[in-house]
Tab-separated table of C-alpha atoms in Angstrom:
chain	number	residue	atom	x	y	z
A	1	MET	CA	-19.655	-47.942	-13.442
A	2	ASN	CA	-16.267	-47.807	-11.481
A	3	TYR	CA	-16.052	-49.671	-7.968
A	4	HIS	CA	-16.602	-45.279	-6.632
A	5	ASP	CA	-20.041	-45.525	-8.777
A	6	LEU	CA	-20.798	-49.014	-6.739
A	7	LEU	CA	-20.190	-47.911	-3.175
A	8	LYS	CA	-23.112	-45.539	-4.337
A	9	LYS	CA	-24.999	-48.049	-5.773
A	10	ILE	CA	-25.281	-50.281	-3.474
A	11	SER	CA	-26.863	-50.877	0.272
A	12	ILE	CA	-23.183	-50.186	2.591
A	13	ASN	CA	-21.961	-48.835	5.841
A	14	SER	CA	-18.420	-48.830	5.713
A	15	ALA	CA	-15.991	-49.313	3.172
A	16	HIS	CA	-12.760	-48.959	4.315
A	17	PRO	CA	-11.084	-52.113	6.394
A	18	GLY	CA	-12.557	-53.190	9.474
A	19	GLY	CA	-15.795	-51.260	8.955
A	20	ILE	CA	-17.312	-49.905	12.041
A	21	ASN	CA	-14.818	-51.886	14.495
A	22	SER	CA	-12.201	-50.364	13.035
A	23	THR	CA	-13.841	-46.549	13.767
A	24	LYS	CA	-14.737	-47.674	17.288
A	25	ARG	CA	-11.178	-47.553	17.559
A	26	LEU	CA	-10.091	-44.851	16.175
A	27	VAL	CA	-12.504	-42.778	18.303
A	28	GLY	CA	-12.000	-45.279	21.273
A	29	LYS	CA	-8.807	-43.547	22.490
A	30	GLU	CA	-9.742	-40.211	22.019
A	31	SER	CA	-11.149	-38.296	24.770
A	32	ILE	CA	-13.619	-36.258	23.230
A	33	SER	CA	-15.901	-34.251	25.027
A	34	LYS	CA	-19.483	-31.890	23.486
A	35	GLU	CA	-16.943	-28.437	24.040
A	36	ASN	CA	-14.920	-30.242	20.650
A	37	SER	CA	-15.024	-29.516	17.417
A	38	VAL	CA	-14.208	-32.149	15.122
A	39	LEU	CA	-14.097	-32.728	11.141
A	40	GLU	CA	-14.241	-36.041	9.352
A	41	ILE	CA	-13.054	-35.892	5.799
A	42	GLY	CA	-14.060	-38.125	3.399
A	43	CYS	CA	-17.089	-38.783	5.300
A	44	GLY	CA	-19.129	-41.509	2.861
A	45	THR	CA	-22.518	-41.849	3.882
A	46	GLY	CA	-21.976	-40.468	7.097
A	47	VAL	CA	-21.688	-43.646	9.656
A	48	SER	CA	-18.683	-42.872	11.383
A	49	ALA	CA	-19.638	-39.294	12.401
A	50	SER	CA	-23.058	-40.372	13.217
A	51	PHE	CA	-20.696	-42.715	15.718
A	52	ILE	CA	-19.207	-39.788	17.088
A	53	TYR	CA	-21.693	-38.034	17.567
A	54	ASN	CA	-23.257	-40.625	19.844
A	55	ARG	CA	-20.583	-41.004	21.420
A	56	SER	CA	-19.441	-37.479	22.569
A	57	HIS	CA	-21.787	-35.317	21.239
A	58	SER	CA	-18.804	-32.469	19.773
A	59	ASN	CA	-19.734	-30.270	17.000
A	60	ILE	CA	-19.475	-32.452	14.343
A	61	THR	CA	-18.610	-31.328	10.655
A	62	VAL	CA	-18.005	-33.618	7.877
A	63	ILE	CA	-16.788	-33.029	4.192
A	64	ASP	CA	-17.175	-34.990	0.770
A	65	GLN	CA	-16.391	-34.030	-2.479
A	66	ASP	CA	-18.954	-37.008	-3.394
A	67	GLU	CA	-22.587	-35.220	-3.467
A	68	GLU	CA	-25.071	-38.052	-4.011
A	69	MET	CA	-22.271	-39.772	-0.462
A	70	LEU	CA	-23.097	-36.230	0.836
A	71	LEU	CA	-26.559	-36.620	0.496
A	72	SER	CA	-26.865	-40.205	1.729
A	73	ALA	CA	-24.956	-38.767	5.350
A	74	LYS	CA	-27.100	-35.782	5.322
A	75	GLU	CA	-30.133	-37.768	5.385
A	76	ARG	CA	-29.129	-39.888	7.919
A	77	PHE	CA	-28.378	-37.083	9.844
A	78	GLN	CA	-31.475	-35.838	10.050
A	79	LEU	CA	-33.597	-39.553	10.573
A	80	GLU	CA	-30.978	-39.630	13.632
A	81	ASN	CA	-31.530	-36.393	14.767
A	82	GLN	CA	-28.371	-35.622	14.700
A	83	SER	CA	-26.873	-31.628	14.468
A	84	ILE	CA	-24.015	-32.422	11.902
A	85	GLU	CA	-22.715	-29.752	9.501
A	86	ALA	CA	-22.591	-31.538	5.768
A	87	ILE	CA	-20.803	-29.648	3.567
A	88	HIS	CA	-19.266	-30.140	-0.072
A	89	ALA	CA	-15.617	-30.163	-0.576
A	90	SER	CA	-12.712	-31.423	-1.138
A	91	VAL	CA	-9.685	-32.222	1.348
A	92	GLU	CA	-6.779	-31.063	-1.279
A	93	SER	CA	-8.933	-27.624	-0.627
A	94	MET	CA	-10.780	-27.133	2.728
A	95	PRO	CA	-12.961	-23.750	3.487
A	96	PHE	CA	-11.993	-24.048	6.618
A	97	ARG	CA	-10.010	-20.987	8.136
A	98	ASP	CA	-6.898	-21.616	9.928
A	99	GLU	CA	-7.089	-22.905	13.329
A	100	THR	CA	-10.709	-24.356	13.328
A	101	PHE	CA	-10.864	-27.675	14.831
A	102	ASP	CA	-10.175	-29.902	17.574
A	103	PHE	CA	-9.940	-33.092	15.969
A	104	VAL	CA	-9.892	-34.332	11.987
A	105	PHE	CA	-10.309	-37.706	11.769
A	106	SER	CA	-9.609	-39.656	8.010
A	107	GLU	CA	-10.825	-43.450	7.216
A	108	SER	CA	-9.237	-44.697	3.399
A	109	VAL	CA	-9.391	-41.153	2.269
A	110	LEU	CA	-5.981	-40.083	2.005
A	111	ALA	CA	-4.849	-42.498	-0.748
A	112	PHE	CA	-6.884	-41.569	-2.534
A	113	ALA	CA	-5.892	-37.399	-2.441
A	114	ASP	CA	-2.471	-36.097	-2.990
A	115	LYS	CA	-0.013	-35.487	0.026
A	116	GLN	CA	-0.931	-31.687	-0.083
A	117	ALA	CA	-3.966	-32.896	1.746
A	118	ILE	CA	-2.624	-33.877	5.143
A	119	SER	CA	-0.965	-30.818	4.922
A	120	GLU	CA	-4.488	-28.993	4.569
A	121	CYS	CA	-5.191	-31.117	8.248
A	122	PHE	CA	-2.461	-29.812	9.620
A	123	ARG	CA	-3.305	-26.696	8.493
A	124	VAL	CA	-7.351	-26.325	10.374
A	125	LEU	CA	-6.661	-28.233	13.445
A	126	LYS	CA	-6.018	-25.861	16.367
A	127	LYS	CA	-2.453	-25.925	17.814
A	128	GLY	CA	-2.634	-29.394	20.833
A	129	GLY	CA	-4.952	-30.268	18.207
A	130	ARG	CA	-5.422	-34.537	17.035
A	131	PHE	CA	-5.101	-36.243	13.229
A	132	ILE	CA	-6.199	-39.460	13.381
A	133	LEU	CA	-6.031	-41.007	10.731
A	134	HIS	CA	-6.397	-45.045	9.634
A	135	GLU	CA	-4.682	-45.647	6.028
A	136	MET	CA	-3.570	-47.880	3.393
A	137	ILE	CA	0.286	-49.335	3.555
A	138	ILE	CA	2.070	-51.531	1.491
A	139	THR	CA	4.176	-54.081	3.352
A	140	GLU	CA	5.794	-55.192	0.068
A	141	GLN	CA	7.772	-53.952	-3.213
A	142	MET	CA	5.067	-54.439	-5.725
A	143	THR	CA	5.620	-54.404	-9.918
A	144	ASP	CA	4.871	-51.241	-11.680
A	145	GLU	CA	1.679	-54.010	-13.326
A	146	GLU	CA	0.584	-53.922	-10.111
A	147	LEU	CA	0.786	-51.064	-9.115
A	148	ILE	CA	-1.163	-49.867	-12.534
A	149	GLN	CA	-3.435	-52.956	-11.646
A	150	LEU	CA	-4.878	-51.682	-8.179
A	151	GLN	CA	-4.474	-48.032	-9.718
A	152	SER	CA	-7.061	-48.103	-12.490
A	153	PHE	CA	-9.551	-50.374	-10.309
A	154	TYR	CA	-9.672	-48.249	-7.455
A	155	ARG	CA	-8.134	-44.162	-8.257
A	156	PHE	CA	-4.968	-44.715	-5.645
A	157	LYS	CA	-3.426	-41.354	-5.925
A	158	GLN	CA	-0.658	-42.464	-3.181
A	159	PHE	CA	0.875	-46.098	-2.615
A	160	ASN	CA	2.401	-45.693	0.300
A	161	GLN	CA	4.358	-47.866	3.297
A	162	LYS	CA	5.055	-47.081	6.334
A	163	ILE	CA	7.760	-44.978	6.601
A	164	ASP	CA	6.211	-43.020	3.894
A	165	TRP	CA	3.107	-42.342	5.723
A	166	PHE	CA	5.886	-40.923	8.517
A	167	ASN	CA	7.602	-39.080	5.882
A	168	ILE	CA	4.393	-37.124	5.148
A	169	LEU	CA	2.708	-36.053	8.127
A	170	GLN	CA	6.379	-35.131	9.580
A	171	GLU	CA	7.046	-33.438	6.555
A	172	SER	CA	3.221	-32.060	6.525
A	173	GLY	CA	4.390	-30.446	10.588
A	174	PHE	CA	3.397	-33.026	12.463
A	175	THR	CA	5.981	-33.400	15.215
A	176	HIS	CA	4.430	-36.566	17.903
A	177	ILE	CA	3.307	-39.004	15.605
A	178	GLU	CA	1.974	-42.516	16.587
A	179	GLU	CA	1.743	-45.781	14.840
A	180	GLU	CA	-0.197	-47.896	15.925
A	181	SER	CA	-0.860	-52.096	13.681
A	182	LEU	CA	-3.954	-53.457	12.487
A	183	ASP	CA	-4.166	-57.329	12.623
A	184	GLY	CA	-5.020	-59.272	9.817
A	185	THR	CA	-9.212	-59.339	11.256
A	186	GLN	CA	-9.415	-56.525	11.625
A	187	TYR	CA	-8.215	-55.854	7.813
A	188	SER	CA	-10.633	-58.345	6.223
A	189	VAL	CA	-13.765	-56.713	7.224
A	190	SER	CA	-15.937	-54.440	5.159
A	191	ASP	CA	-19.345	-53.965	5.668
A	192	PHE	CA	-20.736	-54.225	2.542
A	193	GLN	CA	-24.468	-54.731	2.857
A	194	LEU	CA	-26.033	-56.041	-0.237
A	195	THR	CA	-30.023	-55.210	1.001
A	196	ASP	CA	-31.275	-54.495	-2.565
A	197	GLU	CA	-30.838	-56.502	-5.963
A	198	ILE	CA	-27.762	-55.257	-8.311
A	199	ASP	CA	-27.230	-56.185	-11.630
A	200	LYS	CA	-24.435	-58.042	-13.309
A	201	GLU	CA	-22.079	-55.412	-13.843
A	202	SER	CA	-22.615	-53.900	-10.289
A	203	TRP	CA	-21.960	-57.903	-9.204
A	204	ASP	CA	-18.726	-57.910	-11.980
A	205	ILE	CA	-17.339	-55.623	-10.064
A	206	LEU	CA	-17.542	-56.934	-6.622
A	207	GLU	CA	-16.328	-59.407	-7.725
A	208	GLN	CA	-12.975	-57.960	-9.159
A	209	HIS	CA	-12.703	-56.044	-5.772
A	210	VAL	CA	-13.092	-59.450	-3.902
A	211	LYS	CA	-10.238	-61.511	-6.368
A	212	LEU	CA	-7.796	-57.876	-5.880
A	213	VAL	CA	-8.062	-58.330	-1.842
A	214	THR	CA	-7.422	-61.675	-2.216
A	215	LYS	CA	-4.482	-61.183	-4.318
A	216	PHE	CA	-3.183	-58.427	-2.358
A	217	ARG	CA	-3.652	-59.379	0.912
A	218	SER	CA	0.095	-60.158	1.657
A	219	LYS	CA	0.896	-57.032	0.250
A	220	MET	CA	-1.178	-54.591	1.918
A	221	THR	CA	-3.062	-53.943	5.434
A	222	SER	CA	-3.714	-51.144	7.103
A	223	ALA	CA	-2.246	-48.642	10.126
A	224	ILE	CA	-3.842	-45.764	12.262
A	225	TRP	CA	-1.476	-43.229	12.995
A	226	ARG	CA	-2.066	-40.750	15.698
A	227	CYS	CA	-1.192	-37.005	15.770
A	228	GLN	CA	-0.879	-33.784	17.658
A	229	LYS	CA	-0.037	-30.058	16.757
A	230	GLU	CA	1.610	-28.787	18.834
């Protein structure tokens, strides 16, 4: 079992830094209407998409490459009577035509994907569309040993500082990019809600996660970028 298996096994709302409060901040500054088409990549159990739907009643599509997570999202949408399309797909190669969506949202997904994923987000956005992402950033230089420790546990594909994310966004075609920092309180809260008994192996992994978050708190944070496709 690894950290991602744990997220599927336990009852969890939002694993990304800041939980649903950061989602509200992410979405709250955007003018989304029921006429808009919205894509969320890496939807997990569907909490964020459900929030966006309740707020805007827009035409929402979600993708996730994990079938179990996607099933949980579908069950949530059905239970809440929400018309949200859920598709099993990878953000690195999305099954959509060019310029399909008005908005693309991403919360702590792209650090686990190749750089090509941002180019895919640019491709599926309509001209004038908005790409909103909330991602982890490295604030201090780490040793190779530290990077290996984090990669081994979380399976990150990218370790980026602010300037790295900015450069990747520019290289992918975005020209209008705004960065928004999150304070420590927002970063430290995640919506882990342990509603069921879990076994020792799961507790050990959760404990290791807490230790890593504590160890690297001064070297890692997260930020929001708001990008527009011209």
